[in-house]
Amino acid sequence: MQDETRIGRAADGDSRTLRYHVTGMDCPSCVAKVETALGRLSGVEDISLNYHSQMLRFRLDEAATSRDRVDGAIRSLGFGFEDMDLRIVQEGQADAGLDSAAAAEQAWLATPKARLTGFIGLLVGIGFLMSWLVPAIEDLALMPAALVGLAVFGRRAFLLARLGTPFSIEMLMSVAAAGALVIGETAEASVVILLFAVGELLEGVAAGRARSGIKALAALVPRTALLVDGAVAREVPASRLEVGQVVLVRPGDRVPADGEVVDGMSDIDESPVTGESVPVPKQPGSPVFAGGINATGVLRVRVTRSAADNTIARIIHMVEEAQASKAPTARFIERFSARYTPFVIIVALLTILLPPLAFGADWQTWIYRGLALLLIGCPCALVLSTPAAITSGIAAGARRGLLIKGGAALEAIGRVRAVAFDKTGTLTEGRPQVTDLVPITGTERTLLALAAAVENGSSHPLARAILARAETDGVPLRPARDQRTVPGRAAQAVVTGRLVEVGSPRHAVERCGPDILPDDRVAALEDAGKSVAVVMTDGKPIGLIGIRDEPRADAAQAVSSLGNLGIRSVMLTGDNARTGRAVGRALGIEVKAGLLPEDKLREVAVLKAAAPVAMVGDGINDGPALAAADVGIAMGGGTDVALETADAALLGNRVGGVADLVALSRATLANIRQNVAMALGLKAVFLVTTLFGITDLWLAILADTGATVIVTLNALRLLRAGSHQPGR
């Protein structure tokens, strides 16, 4: 069991993939420290550490490096860790890792950082009290706090340097504090160490709050479920529900798993999961999401996804992957910081050496100022400025049913100047109904029977409409074989020995030639905003089927909201021009109709040449266009192909979510600019004041730790904005 669950053995013998939950990380530079340290060990490969989820994955060849040595390297850096795969094996829970992470964040007051900060604070307090009572022993009274801090942080700095990170904040702070002791500034050294410890503690608390956005999603799923077992319902762990089992969901209960209602009627509040602003009516056959709140009636729900694969788990997994991917701005700032820190160190050395050597200035004064510059030189706040905002933006979006698959996508959405929409299932409800049966030869029943036989098994909205009408009219399904789809043109099958096709009027003309269709009837249906499907047998049309799909209730408002944001909206549809114009008039949107999948690609390319463009769709036919656009946005009820291809998804199926995405992205980009300005601005101010002797060492440390906390708190404002559900 253990080997199957926790160890992925490779063909090369003892190499295995391990997963650790690493605690104590409070900024992205912590990731670099761990990755650099492990990267220097032979036999350790494919290292991946997600700062936000704190999950470390790596491959280890134990013939080259032992587990104890890897564990010791992580522990020596000041981080805690837990073998997550071993925990899962021992507890038998797929969500054990999340439980562990949550527990770690809740107990921050009991962490080693909190205990160390409290101890140093106590020593500093006692030292200042003793120096106030006996001023002559001030240096001696404050020496213990400085020495304890240097023993802890200096040792860590030395280990980091030995493991490949020489310019760490621990090194800069330790050099500055040790230098202050050498020149007799014991009080300054002790206060610098205390402020550094407090800053690290606050950074950890702020980082925990940033991670809480995703942990809040995990908390939506109840721990237990009522499993229907014959005539009774017994309580079982929700994490152990299996596909096919039936659970009882009472009024006020949270739905324990993704599933389908098999009995009962009720309204479910899905706003925590999808962002839907009002409860959604449910009846037998309706899908439900784990985490939704049952409002009124009792439901029996058949489980359709396991705990590890339900909507919440998929959202968490995709959001964590998104947060792990670096945005372009973050990559640029990391490259900038790699050059910035050595530059500041050189400036600090010149500050120490140049005035005394060139102008005979006082050594102690300029050593003091140079040490202060070392503290200013740490780039933590600058490095954190972008990922903190990106993390909060992605988490805020997830709370509102806006799933964004990475920092690059989040940045790109805010720069979009045009949005191309698919029609069916995107701007419309995706629940079309057959309104007209127009036989050319034969009867309405025969026409419907042949069309249903061809469409049987298809997930396309128009196919579902035909099948639903056949079921309503009591038309039995005829056997069909060799079913296939010609994208954007027709569905085909052999029914009772004849080739039957259900396609667009354009396809029928191409297939059968001009003047073969009753143009007046086709035009009348299309002018009414209906899609027309032509049914053909052996290349000859036998009738028309009129299908209408109503626009989504929020579609017109969504187009208007995008216009207010300065964004052009265009509808790309495979429907004919008349139907497209009818829908376009109702929504106030520009229309490009009669498009095949390759035509949609071409139209997206034209829009993209003029300005950044987003494509919104839900079907298989939209996959290429979603991939070709600068940003692909999938409707949450769409196909898996659309969801996988897209850069973002609207889980609540609200078209208005597109405008929400743009607004969230622009707010995130503004937050990044604010963070960068604050990080660099504070350092610039302290750089000048330090050179002129205005800033003390303890104020210089605030240029880093204070700026880091400010940047993180500013980014958390995005989470607060994301706590308001749209439409409320």
PDB file of C-alpha atoms in Angstrom, residues 2 5-7 18-20 67 82-93 96:
ATOM      1  CA  GLN A   2       2.680   2.490   1.015  1.00  0.00           C
ATOM      2  CA  THR A   5       0.711   5.453  -2.771  1.00  0.00           C
ATOM      3  CA  ARG A   6       3.764   7.433  -1.907  1.00  0.00           C
ATOM      4  CA  ILE A   7       6.613   6.243  -4.080  1.00  0.00           C
ATOM      5  CA  LEU A  18       8.706  12.744  -2.834  1.00  0.00           C
ATOM      6  CA  ARG A  19       6.285  15.400  -1.618  1.00  0.00           C
ATOM      7  CA  TYR A  20       6.834  17.578   1.443  1.00  0.00           C
ATOM      8  CA  ARG A  67      16.822  11.197   2.851  1.00  0.00           C
ATOM      9  CA  GLU A  82       6.191  16.999   6.683  1.00  0.00           C
ATOM     10  CA  ASP A  83       6.243  14.028   4.321  1.00  0.00           C
ATOM     11  CA  MET A  84       2.767  14.409   2.819  1.00  0.00           C
ATOM     12  CA  ASP A  85       2.626  11.066   1.052  1.00  0.00           C
ATOM     13  CA  LEU A  86       3.468   9.253   4.264  1.00  0.00           C
ATOM     14  CA  ARG A  87       0.768  11.229   6.068  1.00  0.00           C
ATOM     15  CA  ILE A  88      -1.809  10.245   3.459  1.00  0.00           C
ATOM     16  CA  VAL A  89      -0.831   6.576   3.787  1.00  0.00           C
ATOM     17  CA  GLN A  90      -1.078   6.702   7.578  1.00  0.00           C
ATOM     18  CA  GLU A  91      -4.384   8.598   7.721  1.00  0.00           C
ATOM     19  CA  GLY A  92      -5.967   7.341   4.511  1.00  0.00           C
ATOM     20  CA  GLN A  93      -7.116  10.830   3.530  1.00  0.00           C
ATOM     21  CA  ALA A  96      -4.564  15.245   4.693  1.00  0.00           C
TER      22      ALA A  96
END
